[in-house]
Amino acid sequence: MNTKTMEGLVGARTNMNLTNTPMRVFKEARRRGDAATMERALGYVDEFSDKAEEYKVEADKGMAEDAKEAREKAKLQREEAVQKRREEREKLEEKIEENRNADTKETGACLLEISEEGKVLLKDNTGLDSTDSDATKTDAVNEPVTYKKTGETVSGEQSPNISVSV
């Protein structure tokens, strides 16, 4: 709390409490019919209430300053939070990029180079005679292959019999 605010609130409260005594004197003087005492008591009441009003204005100024400081502080906190989130996001993006790079390294994307001898063999095997390759393709299609859980192949002759009745 700002010192102006505290001083203003305390001063206003004190001066309002001080008006109670002259008001009591005013009421007694009115009951007795003493006009001079009544005027003097009202003068004190007016003086104390004016001072209380001045302190109220000072308290209002202090509260305005407090509100301004609070707004500035909140703005700084928001800016710090935004900056912190940006840094966290950048760190996260860096981690994601590192993970992507690590994934490509772990998958073992390899470069395969074929030697000159291999290229010659490849040309010889694929050759200009395309009938051989068609025959092997049809042979592969004609012979179904079944695999066991262990990964071994089972010949097509041992095909299981399945009977379905409805």
XYZ file of C-alpha atoms in Angstrom:
166
model
C 0.000 0.000 0.000
C 1.290 3.427 -0.920
C 2.190 5.850 1.902
C -0.147 8.470 0.446
C -2.996 6.009 0.630
C -2.263 5.072 4.231
C -1.797 8.683 5.317
C -4.976 9.745 3.556
C -7.090 6.993 5.065
C -5.773 7.526 8.583
C -6.109 11.320 8.350
C -9.646 11.161 7.014
C -10.724 8.696 9.693
C -9.142 10.750 12.481
C -10.719 14.022 11.345
C -14.144 12.391 10.986
C -13.820 11.059 14.537
C -12.796 14.547 15.709
C -16.073 15.997 14.354
C -18.008 13.970 16.925
C -16.959 16.195 19.870
C -17.923 19.573 18.332
C -21.213 18.046 17.125
C -22.043 16.941 20.647
C -21.185 20.472 21.917
C -23.395 21.914 19.141
C -26.358 19.747 20.213
C -25.980 20.759 23.895
C -25.723 24.434 22.967
C -28.841 24.170 20.779
C -30.761 22.591 23.642
C -29.675 25.438 25.942
C -30.235 28.073 23.248
C -26.605 29.315 23.246
C -26.110 30.608 19.673
C -22.460 31.677 20.089
C -21.400 28.234 21.272
C -23.403 26.672 18.441
C -21.574 28.788 15.820
C -18.179 28.063 17.312
C -18.903 24.299 17.438
C -20.094 24.315 13.794
C -16.864 26.116 12.830
C -14.840 23.276 14.350
C -17.035 20.683 12.640
C -16.564 22.470 9.302
C -12.787 22.681 9.825
C -12.452 18.976 10.671
C -14.637 17.870 7.772
C -12.605 20.043 5.347
C -9.403 18.390 6.596
C -11.049 14.977 6.240
C -11.959 15.874 2.635
C -8.336 16.879 1.915
C -7.093 13.575 3.317
C -9.698 11.752 1.248
C -8.354 13.402 -1.919
C -4.821 12.392 -0.905
C -5.993 8.807 -0.300
C -7.648 8.770 -3.728
C -4.400 9.911 -5.356
C -2.492 7.217 -3.482
C -4.974 4.553 -4.561
C -4.675 5.717 -8.173
C -0.892 5.385 -7.923
C -1.300 1.936 -6.357
C -3.592 0.874 -9.185
C -1.122 2.189 -11.770
C 1.747 0.305 -10.124
C -0.375 -2.843 -9.950
C -1.197 -2.572 -13.658
C 2.477 -2.092 -14.538
C 3.445 -5.041 -12.358
C 0.764 -7.222 -13.948
C 1.950 -6.161 -17.405
C 5.533 -7.097 -16.542
C 4.382 -10.448 -15.185
C 2.427 -11.137 -18.371
C 5.433 -10.213 -20.507
C 7.662 -12.484 -18.413
C 5.146 -15.312 -18.748
C 4.993 -14.833 -22.521
C 8.793 -14.807 -22.722
C 8.970 -17.951 -20.599
C 6.432 -19.715 -22.829
C 8.432 -18.714 -25.917
C 11.607 -20.134 -24.423
C 9.810 -23.355 -23.461
C 8.369 -23.642 -26.967
C 11.812 -23.105 -28.519
C 13.311 -25.773 -26.254
C 10.488 -28.139 -27.171
C 11.012 -27.471 -30.875
C 14.734 -28.155 -30.444
C 13.964 -31.444 -28.688
C 11.540 -32.409 -31.436
C 14.173 -31.609 -34.069
C 16.763 -33.651 -32.152
C 14.304 -36.552 -31.936
C 13.677 -36.356 -35.662
C 17.400 -36.413 -36.348
C 17.869 -39.278 -33.887
C 15.006 -41.218 -35.488
C 16.607 -41.011 -38.913
C 19.904 -42.176 -37.439
C 18.241 -45.024 -35.519
C 16.249 -46.288 -38.484
C 19.530 -46.820 -40.223
C 18.702 -45.251 -43.505
C 21.596 -46.746 -45.413
C 23.151 -45.983 -48.715
C 23.601 -49.067 -50.849
C 26.338 -49.028 -53.442
C 26.475 -51.680 -56.120
C 29.903 -52.619 -57.356
C 30.776 -52.795 -61.027
C 30.686 -56.600 -60.899
C 27.232 -56.432 -59.342
C 26.021 -54.100 -62.041
C 27.280 -56.480 -64.715
C 25.530 -59.421 -62.989
C 22.340 -57.403 -62.649
C 22.367 -56.610 -66.364
C 23.051 -60.254 -67.176
C 20.236 -61.531 -64.969
C 17.640 -59.016 -66.070
C 18.947 -59.193 -69.617
C 17.080 -58.472 -72.751
C 15.126 -61.707 -72.520
C 11.994 -60.648 -70.661
C 10.280 -64.027 -71.035
C 12.347 -65.498 -68.223
C 11.300 -62.788 -65.820
C 7.641 -63.274 -66.772
C 7.949 -66.977 -66.119
C 9.390 -66.447 -62.691
C 6.654 -63.974 -61.924
C 3.952 -66.432 -62.882
C 5.690 -69.219 -60.967
C 5.687 -67.103 -57.859
C 2.020 -66.306 -58.294
C 1.047 -69.937 -58.937
C 2.730 -71.280 -55.813
C 1.149 -69.878 -52.645
C 3.494 -69.694 -49.708
C 2.375 -70.038 -46.093
C 4.511 -69.123 -43.114
C 4.544 -70.608 -39.615
C 4.810 -68.528 -36.449
C 8.516 -69.321 -36.347
C 9.017 -67.803 -39.802
C 9.537 -71.061 -41.679
C 7.711 -71.631 -44.900
C 5.157 -74.375 -45.295
C 4.797 -75.966 -48.670
C 1.592 -75.398 -50.575
C 0.840 -79.133 -50.512
C 0.087 -79.095 -46.798
C -2.810 -76.736 -47.076
C -5.163 -77.037 -44.085
C -8.714 -78.144 -44.746
C -11.355 -75.755 -43.591
C -14.974 -76.729 -43.459
C -17.688 -74.216 -42.811
C -21.271 -75.168 -42.180
C -24.070 -72.754 -41.908
